[in-house]
Amino acid sequence: MGQLLTSTESLDISISKELEAQGVSRRNFLKFCTAITAAMGLPANMVAKVAETITSPTRTPVIWLHFQECTGCTESLLRATHPTVEELVLDMISLDYSETLCAAAGHQVEKSLNDSATLNEGKYILVVEGSIPVKENGIYCKIADRTALDILNDYGNRAAAVVAIGSCASWGGVQSSSPNPTGATGVHEIIKDKPVINLPGCPASPYNLLSTVLYYLTLGKLPQLDGKGRPRFAYGRLIHEHCERRPHFDAGRFARQFGDDGHREGYCLYELGCKGPETFNNCSSILYGDVGSGAWPVGTGHPCFGCSEEGVGFTKYIHEQAEIFTETPPAYYPGIADEKEMGVTPGSAAILGGIAGAAIGSGYMAVSRKNKLEAEVTEKEE
Ligand code: SF4
């Protein structure tokens, strides 16, 4: 007589079989579940529940609409690999309609869109990629002879919730840049009586979509959102707070030109226009691009241009310097500056930044201002 199995052990075995069928090792899968549970801000005892949700045969219906966009968010999701994020997302949901992925076309696919919305009224999740032009009654984007505005109002109001994926759907994105000729706008400006979750980014991180869907399916409720409709677990902190170059910022070590010594040494990119200090996203903590450590824009040496922040990405010039909200480095940051060379410690530099009362709070800024002032005083004295 075999031993009786606990429910956790039974779950473990069924998950292992499921994964084996998908060619994903159990070890990698559990590592992934642990990481994504932490990323959602859930306690460690939720890992088994998250794993169960991912492998559950129940599928939530999803309708995915494309409007004014480049399909970059879909491409980003489909190109994700560790461990097959796109498979996890697509396996957790029943993707009833997606213009990019549907094999059918024309009247046939439009019928499946309408059938799914009618059958699953009030139960499906609507994912919207792309901004919605509202000028001239929305004539600048039409699909199957209907404006994007009309389609969104129709399917948005019949959905359980709406996910605006990418900066275009969240707040208009690049199409809404001045003078915004089509009146490009975000989903939340149009759908008012349904929860709209914004997942901005250009493209949005596929992990943020996965975490949001997973959160909803695991707990049966939407994650806590911030004032801009973004999940707090993903957009609760500035990129600057967890950036791998932050110790250089605090120590006053900056790249001043692309390709200069500082740039090659991996110094802070603030002077090259990095918008990390005013952009809320988790790129610096979960990384981005899915091609290994350091593979996110700032990691590769390009300043963050604030693609996910309304009023920053596609609004401010790329070279324009960001506003600093976090002047002083967290106490737990290690000091990396050569104190003799810099003539100031990271801590004292930050304090000087605060004393200077400048909008720019970096120690470097304070030190360079101090040096300039001293030079001016010496000049006058002479
Ligand atoms: S300014 Fe940019 S590169 Fe520098 S620490 Fe902040 S986020 Fe990182």
Short mmCIF file of C-alpha atoms and ligand atoms in Angstrom, two decimals:
data_model
loop_
_atom_site.label_atom_id
_atom_site.label_comp_id
_atom_site.label_asym_id
_atom_site.label_seq_id
_atom_site.Cartn_x
_atom_site.Cartn_y
_atom_site.Cartn_z
CA MET A 1 0.00 0.00 0.00
CA GLY A 2 1.56 3.30 -1.01
CA GLN A 3 1.85 6.23 1.40
CA LEU A 4 -0.93 8.81 1.46
CA LEU A 5 0.17 12.06 -0.13
CA THR A 6 -0.44 15.49 1.37
CA SER A 7 -2.25 18.00 -0.83
CA THR A 8 1.02 19.93 -1.31
CA GLU A 9 2.80 16.78 -2.48
CA SER A 10 -0.04 15.95 -4.88
CA LEU A 11 0.12 19.48 -6.23
CA ASP A 12 3.89 19.15 -6.58
CA ILE A 13 3.51 15.98 -8.64
CA SER A 14 0.81 17.42 -10.89
CA ILE A 15 2.86 20.58 -11.47
CA SER A 16 5.94 18.49 -12.26
CA LYS A 17 4.02 16.51 -14.86
CA GLU A 18 2.57 19.63 -16.39
CA LEU A 19 6.02 21.23 -16.60
CA GLU A 20 7.61 18.11 -18.01
CA ALA A 21 5.06 18.22 -20.80
CA GLN A 22 6.07 21.84 -21.50
CA GLY A 23 9.81 21.15 -21.38
CA VAL A 24 10.37 23.42 -18.33
CA SER A 25 12.45 22.04 -15.46
CA ARG A 26 10.67 21.92 -12.11
CA ARG A 27 13.61 23.69 -10.45
CA ASN A 28 13.51 26.62 -12.87
CA PHE A 29 9.77 26.84 -12.58
CA LEU A 30 9.84 27.04 -8.78
CA LYS A 31 12.65 29.59 -8.90
CA PHE A 32 10.53 31.64 -11.26
CA CYS A 33 7.43 31.31 -9.04
CA THR A 34 9.40 32.40 -5.98
CA ALA A 35 10.79 35.42 -7.80
CA ILE A 36 7.45 36.50 -9.23
CA THR A 37 5.69 36.01 -5.88
CA ALA A 38 8.23 38.34 -4.29
CA ALA A 39 7.87 40.79 -7.20
CA MET A 40 4.11 40.92 -6.56
CA GLY A 41 4.79 41.79 -2.93
CA LEU A 42 3.21 38.53 -1.71
CA PRO A 43 4.60 36.48 1.19
CA ALA A 44 6.70 33.37 0.58
CA ASN A 45 3.88 31.06 1.66
CA MET A 46 1.99 32.11 -1.49
CA VAL A 47 4.53 30.46 -3.82
CA ALA A 48 2.60 27.15 -3.93
CA LYS A 49 -0.65 29.00 -4.65
CA VAL A 50 1.00 30.96 -7.46
CA ALA A 51 2.42 27.75 -8.95
CA GLU A 52 -1.02 26.18 -8.72
CA THR A 53 -2.60 29.16 -10.50
CA ILE A 54 -0.09 29.00 -13.33
CA THR A 55 -0.74 25.32 -13.95
CA SER A 56 -4.50 25.47 -13.35
CA PRO A 57 -6.62 24.27 -16.28
CA THR A 58 -9.09 27.15 -15.71
CA ARG A 59 -8.56 29.88 -18.27
CA THR A 60 -9.76 33.48 -17.96
CA PRO A 61 -11.04 34.86 -21.30
CA VAL A 62 -9.00 37.75 -22.64
CA ILE A 63 -9.66 40.04 -25.60
CA TRP A 64 -6.57 41.93 -26.78
CA LEU A 65 -7.17 45.02 -28.94
CA HIS A 66 -4.58 46.98 -30.93
CA PHE A 67 -5.03 50.65 -31.77
CA GLN A 68 -2.41 53.36 -32.49
CA GLU A 69 0.83 51.54 -31.67
CA CYS A 70 3.80 49.64 -33.05
CA THR A 71 2.93 46.19 -31.55
CA GLY A 72 6.12 46.49 -29.51
CA CYS A 73 4.40 45.37 -26.30
CA THR A 74 3.13 42.18 -27.94
CA GLU A 75 6.55 41.60 -29.51
CA SER A 76 8.24 42.13 -26.16
CA LEU A 77 5.95 39.57 -24.56
CA LEU A 78 6.46 37.03 -27.33
CA ARG A 79 10.24 37.43 -27.26
CA ALA A 80 10.48 36.85 -23.48
CA THR A 81 12.14 33.57 -22.65
CA HIS A 82 12.86 32.99 -18.95
CA PRO A 83 11.15 30.63 -18.38
CA THR A 84 8.91 31.09 -21.39
CA VAL A 85 6.95 33.99 -19.93
CA GLU A 86 4.80 34.22 -23.02
CA GLU A 87 3.80 30.58 -22.64
CA LEU A 88 2.96 31.12 -18.99
CA VAL A 89 0.80 34.12 -19.83
CA LEU A 90 -0.83 32.51 -22.83
CA ASP A 91 -1.40 29.27 -20.88
CA MET A 92 -3.08 31.07 -18.00
CA ILE A 93 -5.59 32.83 -20.19
CA SER A 94 -7.87 32.02 -23.07
CA LEU A 95 -6.79 34.58 -25.64
CA ASP A 96 -10.00 34.75 -27.65
CA TYR A 97 -9.01 37.66 -29.86
CA SER A 98 -5.72 39.29 -30.80
CA GLU A 99 -5.21 40.89 -34.20
CA THR A 100 -1.50 39.98 -34.09
CA LEU A 101 -1.91 36.35 -33.12
CA CYS A 102 -5.23 35.33 -34.68
CA ALA A 103 -4.86 32.93 -37.58
CA ALA A 104 -8.25 33.94 -38.97
CA ALA A 105 -9.00 37.27 -40.62
CA GLY A 106 -11.84 39.50 -41.85
CA HIS A 107 -15.46 38.76 -40.95
CA GLN A 108 -14.50 35.43 -39.41
CA VAL A 109 -12.25 36.96 -36.76
CA GLU A 110 -14.58 39.89 -36.10
CA LYS A 111 -17.34 37.37 -35.40
CA SER A 112 -15.13 35.53 -32.89
CA LEU A 113 -14.45 38.87 -31.15
CA ASN A 114 -18.13 39.61 -30.80
CA ASP A 115 -19.00 36.01 -29.83
CA SER A 116 -16.39 35.99 -27.07
CA ALA A 117 -17.53 39.34 -25.67
CA THR A 118 -21.18 38.25 -25.71
CA LEU A 119 -20.51 34.83 -24.19
CA ASN A 120 -18.19 36.16 -21.48
CA GLU A 121 -19.88 39.49 -20.80
CA GLY A 122 -18.69 40.95 -17.50
CA LYS A 123 -16.11 38.18 -17.09
CA TYR A 124 -13.36 38.77 -19.64
CA ILE A 125 -10.29 40.95 -19.28
CA LEU A 126 -9.78 43.48 -22.03
CA VAL A 127 -6.14 44.23 -22.84
CA VAL A 128 -5.62 47.37 -24.91
CA GLU A 129 -2.37 48.12 -26.71
CA GLY A 130 -2.06 51.53 -28.34
CA SER A 131 -3.55 54.98 -27.87
CA ILE A 132 -7.01 56.00 -28.98
CA PRO A 133 -7.38 59.00 -31.30
CA VAL A 134 -10.37 61.10 -30.29
CA LYS A 135 -10.10 64.09 -32.66
CA GLU A 136 -12.67 64.26 -35.51
CA ASN A 137 -14.73 61.57 -33.78
CA GLY A 138 -11.81 59.18 -33.88
CA ILE A 139 -11.51 58.81 -37.66
CA TYR A 140 -7.70 58.45 -37.50
CA CYS A 141 -7.83 54.78 -36.48
CA LYS A 142 -10.47 52.44 -37.88
CA ILE A 143 -10.67 48.65 -37.81
CA ALA A 144 -13.38 46.76 -39.69
CA ASP A 145 -15.04 50.09 -40.46
CA ARG A 146 -15.35 51.04 -36.77
CA THR A 147 -13.31 53.69 -35.00
CA ALA A 148 -10.96 52.64 -32.19
CA LEU A 149 -13.05 54.89 -29.93
CA ASP A 150 -16.24 52.99 -30.76
CA ILE A 151 -14.58 49.58 -30.39
CA LEU A 152 -13.06 50.51 -27.02
CA ASN A 153 -16.34 51.84 -25.67
CA ASP A 154 -18.13 48.72 -26.83
CA TYR A 155 -15.75 46.04 -25.49
CA GLY A 156 -14.42 48.07 -22.58
CA ASN A 157 -17.84 48.55 -21.06
CA ARG A 158 -18.62 44.83 -21.31
CA ALA A 159 -15.34 43.69 -19.69
CA ALA A 160 -14.67 42.81 -16.04
CA ALA A 161 -11.55 44.96 -16.07
CA VAL A 162 -9.32 46.68 -18.59
CA VAL A 163 -5.53 46.47 -18.77
CA ALA A 164 -3.87 49.29 -20.71
CA ILE A 165 -0.55 47.80 -21.75
CA GLY A 166 2.27 50.13 -22.74
CA SER A 167 2.62 53.90 -22.55
CA CYS A 168 0.38 54.50 -25.59
CA ALA A 169 -2.65 52.83 -24.01
CA SER A 170 -1.80 54.21 -20.56
CA TRP A 171 -1.42 57.88 -21.40
CA GLY A 172 -1.17 58.39 -25.18
CA GLY A 173 2.55 57.62 -25.60
CA VAL A 174 4.59 58.99 -28.47
CA GLN A 175 1.49 59.72 -30.58
CA SER A 176 0.30 62.20 -27.97
CA SER A 177 3.48 64.28 -28.22
CA SER A 178 2.82 67.90 -29.06
CA PRO A 179 0.95 68.88 -31.22
CA ASN A 180 -0.87 65.51 -30.91
CA PRO A 181 -2.56 65.73 -34.33
CA THR A 182 -4.92 62.79 -33.80
CA GLY A 183 -5.89 63.60 -30.22
CA ALA A 184 -4.20 60.38 -29.04
CA THR A 185 -5.26 59.56 -25.52
CA GLY A 186 -5.06 56.78 -22.94
CA VAL A 187 -7.75 54.22 -22.11
CA HIS A 188 -8.58 55.63 -18.65
CA GLU A 189 -9.65 58.91 -20.24
CA ILE A 190 -12.40 57.03 -22.10
CA ILE A 191 -13.43 54.10 -19.91
CA LYS A 192 -14.65 55.62 -16.67
CA ASP A 193 -16.88 53.03 -15.05
CA LYS A 194 -14.57 50.00 -15.13
CA PRO A 195 -11.26 49.42 -13.35
CA VAL A 196 -8.43 50.36 -15.72
CA ILE A 197 -4.97 49.09 -14.82
CA ASN A 198 -2.14 50.98 -16.46
CA LEU A 199 1.07 49.10 -17.28
CA PRO A 200 3.10 51.86 -18.95
CA GLY A 201 6.44 51.30 -20.63
CA CYS A 202 7.67 51.42 -24.19
CA PRO A 203 7.39 48.51 -24.43
CA ALA A 204 5.78 47.45 -21.17
CA SER A 205 7.69 44.82 -19.24
CA PRO A 206 6.15 41.41 -19.96
CA TYR A 207 6.84 40.50 -16.31
CA ASN A 208 4.53 43.29 -15.17
CA LEU A 209 1.76 41.92 -17.35
CA LEU A 210 2.39 38.40 -16.10
CA SER A 211 2.46 39.52 -12.45
CA THR A 212 -0.73 41.55 -12.82
CA VAL A 213 -2.64 38.70 -14.48
CA LEU A 214 -1.21 36.23 -11.99
CA TYR A 215 -2.16 38.42 -9.04
CA TYR A 216 -5.72 38.66 -10.30
CA LEU A 217 -6.02 34.93 -10.93
CA THR A 218 -4.37 33.91 -7.66
CA LEU A 219 -6.19 36.28 -5.30
CA GLY A 220 -9.33 36.97 -7.31
CA LYS A 221 -8.86 40.73 -7.00
CA LEU A 222 -6.88 43.47 -8.69
CA PRO A 223 -3.56 44.56 -7.21
CA GLN A 224 -3.38 47.82 -5.29
CA LEU A 225 -2.98 50.70 -7.72
CA ASP A 226 -1.25 54.06 -7.33
CA GLY A 227 -2.73 57.44 -8.25
CA LYS A 228 -1.94 56.82 -11.92
CA GLY A 229 -3.66 53.43 -12.02
CA ARG A 230 -0.40 51.44 -11.93
CA PRO A 231 0.12 48.35 -9.74
CA ARG A 232 2.07 49.52 -6.72
CA PHE A 233 4.13 46.35 -6.60
CA ALA A 234 5.63 47.17 -10.00
CA TYR A 235 5.61 50.97 -10.12
CA GLY A 236 5.97 51.87 -6.46
CA ARG A 237 9.61 52.94 -6.63
CA LEU A 238 11.81 55.12 -8.74
CA ILE A 239 14.21 53.43 -11.13
CA HIS A 240 16.90 55.57 -9.51
CA GLU A 241 16.36 53.87 -6.12
CA HIS A 242 17.57 50.47 -7.24
CA CYS A 243 19.83 51.39 -10.13
CA GLU A 244 23.14 49.55 -10.26
CA ARG A 245 24.83 52.91 -11.02
CA ARG A 246 23.29 54.64 -7.98
CA PRO A 247 26.45 54.43 -5.85
CA HIS A 248 28.24 56.36 -8.62
CA PHE A 249 25.51 59.02 -8.51
CA ASP A 250 25.88 59.33 -4.75
CA ALA A 251 29.64 59.51 -5.08
CA GLY A 252 29.50 62.14 -7.81
CA ARG A 253 30.87 59.98 -10.60
CA PHE A 254 29.20 60.80 -13.89
CA ALA A 255 29.61 59.93 -17.56
CA ARG A 256 29.70 63.29 -19.33
CA GLN A 257 29.79 62.11 -22.93
CA PHE A 258 28.94 58.87 -24.63
CA GLY A 259 32.14 56.87 -24.88
CA ASP A 260 34.17 58.92 -22.40
CA ASP A 261 36.11 57.28 -19.58
CA GLY A 262 33.23 57.62 -17.12
CA HIS A 263 30.85 56.02 -19.58
CA ARG A 264 33.22 53.14 -20.13
CA GLU A 265 33.67 52.73 -16.36
CA GLY A 266 29.91 52.39 -15.88
CA TYR A 267 29.41 55.71 -14.06
CA CYS A 268 26.02 57.31 -13.51
CA LEU A 269 24.23 58.54 -16.66
CA TYR A 270 22.47 61.50 -15.02
CA GLU A 271 24.40 64.10 -16.99
CA LEU A 272 23.51 62.34 -20.24
CA GLY A 273 19.83 62.92 -19.47
CA CYS A 274 18.91 59.81 -17.47
CA LYS A 275 15.30 60.12 -16.26
CA GLY A 276 15.61 57.32 -13.69
CA PRO A 277 15.28 59.83 -10.81
CA GLU A 278 11.74 60.76 -11.88
CA THR A 279 10.47 57.52 -13.41
CA PHE A 280 8.53 54.98 -11.40
CA ASN A 281 9.09 51.43 -12.64
CA ASN A 282 10.83 48.24 -11.61
CA CYS A 283 13.29 48.00 -14.56
CA SER A 284 16.27 48.44 -12.26
CA SER A 285 15.21 45.69 -9.85
CA ILE A 286 13.83 42.99 -12.17
CA LEU A 287 15.88 44.21 -15.15
CA TYR A 288 14.52 44.23 -18.63
CA GLY A 289 14.99 42.74 -22.05
CA ASP A 290 15.30 39.18 -20.76
CA VAL A 291 18.78 38.60 -22.10
CA GLY A 292 20.75 38.35 -18.89
CA SER A 293 22.17 40.43 -16.11
CA GLY A 294 22.71 44.11 -16.84
CA ALA A 295 20.53 43.92 -19.91
CA TRP A 296 18.26 46.88 -19.44
CA PRO A 297 18.69 50.31 -21.00
CA VAL A 298 20.77 51.84 -18.18
CA GLY A 299 22.71 48.57 -17.80
CA THR A 300 23.77 48.76 -21.44
CA GLY A 301 24.95 52.36 -21.08
CA HIS A 302 21.91 54.26 -22.37
CA PRO A 303 20.21 56.75 -20.08
CA CYS A 304 16.64 55.93 -19.09
CA PHE A 305 14.39 58.26 -21.07
CA GLY A 306 11.40 57.79 -18.79
CA CYS A 307 9.32 55.90 -21.33
CA SER A 308 6.84 54.76 -18.68
CA GLU A 309 6.35 58.10 -16.94
CA GLU A 310 3.62 60.44 -18.07
CA GLY A 311 5.01 63.92 -18.68
CA VAL A 312 8.59 62.61 -18.92
CA GLY A 313 8.93 60.06 -21.74
CA PHE A 314 8.17 61.62 -25.16
CA THR A 315 7.67 64.96 -23.43
CA LYS A 316 11.04 66.00 -22.05
CA TYR A 317 14.06 66.18 -24.30
CA ILE A 318 16.33 63.18 -24.09
CA HIS A 319 19.31 65.34 -23.00
CA GLU A 320 17.24 67.26 -20.44
CA GLN A 321 18.24 66.51 -16.88
CA ALA A 322 15.79 64.90 -14.51
CA GLU A 323 14.35 66.34 -11.35
CA ILE A 324 15.78 64.70 -8.25
CA PHE A 325 13.34 63.61 -5.57
CA THR A 326 15.63 61.41 -3.49
CA GLU A 327 18.56 63.55 -2.46
CA THR A 328 20.34 61.37 -0.01
CA PRO A 329 21.51 57.82 -0.59
CA PRO A 330 19.92 55.12 1.55
CA ALA A 331 22.07 54.41 4.62
CA TYR A 332 22.63 50.80 3.53
CA TYR A 333 24.36 51.79 0.27
CA PRO A 334 28.02 50.89 0.20
CA GLY A 335 30.44 53.73 -0.43
CA ILE A 336 32.51 53.25 -3.55
CA ALA A 337 34.17 56.62 -3.99
CA ASP A 338 37.88 57.08 -3.61
CA GLU A 339 37.46 59.60 -0.82
CA LYS A 340 40.90 61.14 -1.25
CA GLU A 341 40.40 61.59 -4.97
CA MET A 342 36.91 63.07 -4.59
CA GLY A 343 37.75 65.06 -1.49
CA VAL A 344 34.30 64.25 -0.13
CA THR A 345 32.54 61.14 1.10
CA PRO A 346 29.29 59.99 -0.46
CA GLY A 347 27.45 60.80 2.77
CA SER A 348 28.89 64.29 3.13
CA ALA A 349 28.32 64.95 -0.57
CA ALA A 350 24.66 64.13 -0.15
CA ILE A 351 24.42 66.35 2.93
CA LEU A 352 26.08 69.18 1.02
CA GLY A 353 23.50 68.58 -1.73
CA GLY A 354 20.74 68.98 0.83
CA ILE A 355 22.29 72.10 2.36
CA ALA A 356 22.66 73.69 -1.04
CA GLY A 357 18.87 73.45 -1.21
CA ALA A 358 19.08 72.97 -4.93
CA ALA A 359 16.54 71.08 -6.96
CA ILE A 360 19.42 68.86 -7.89
CA GLY A 361 20.34 67.01 -4.77
CA SER A 362 23.32 65.01 -5.85
CA GLY A 363 26.54 65.26 -3.96
CA TYR A 364 28.35 65.85 -7.21
CA MET A 365 26.23 68.87 -8.00
CA ALA A 366 26.87 70.26 -4.55
CA VAL A 367 30.59 69.71 -4.82
CA SER A 368 30.88 71.26 -8.28
CA ARG A 369 28.81 74.27 -7.15
CA LYS A 370 30.94 74.62 -4.04
CA ASN A 371 34.11 74.50 -6.13
CA LYS A 372 32.70 77.06 -8.56
CA LEU A 373 31.71 79.41 -5.73
CA GLU A 374 35.15 79.08 -4.15
CA ALA A 375 36.76 79.85 -7.52
CA GLU A 376 34.57 82.95 -7.92
CA VAL A 377 35.40 84.16 -4.39
CA THR A 378 39.13 83.62 -5.03
CA GLU A 379 38.84 85.48 -8.35
CA LYS A 380 37.16 88.46 -6.62
CA GLU A 381 39.72 88.50 -3.85
CA GLU A 382 42.50 88.63 -6.40
S1 SF4 B 1 20.57 58.92 -12.71
FE1 SF4 B 1 20.09 57.11 -13.97
S2 SF4 B 1 22.05 56.03 -14.23
FE2 SF4 B 1 22.27 57.45 -12.52
S3 SF4 B 1 21.80 56.24 -10.74
FE3 SF4 B 1 19.91 57.28 -11.32
S4 SF4 B 1 18.86 55.83 -12.64
FE4 SF4 B 1 20.96 55.12 -12.48
#
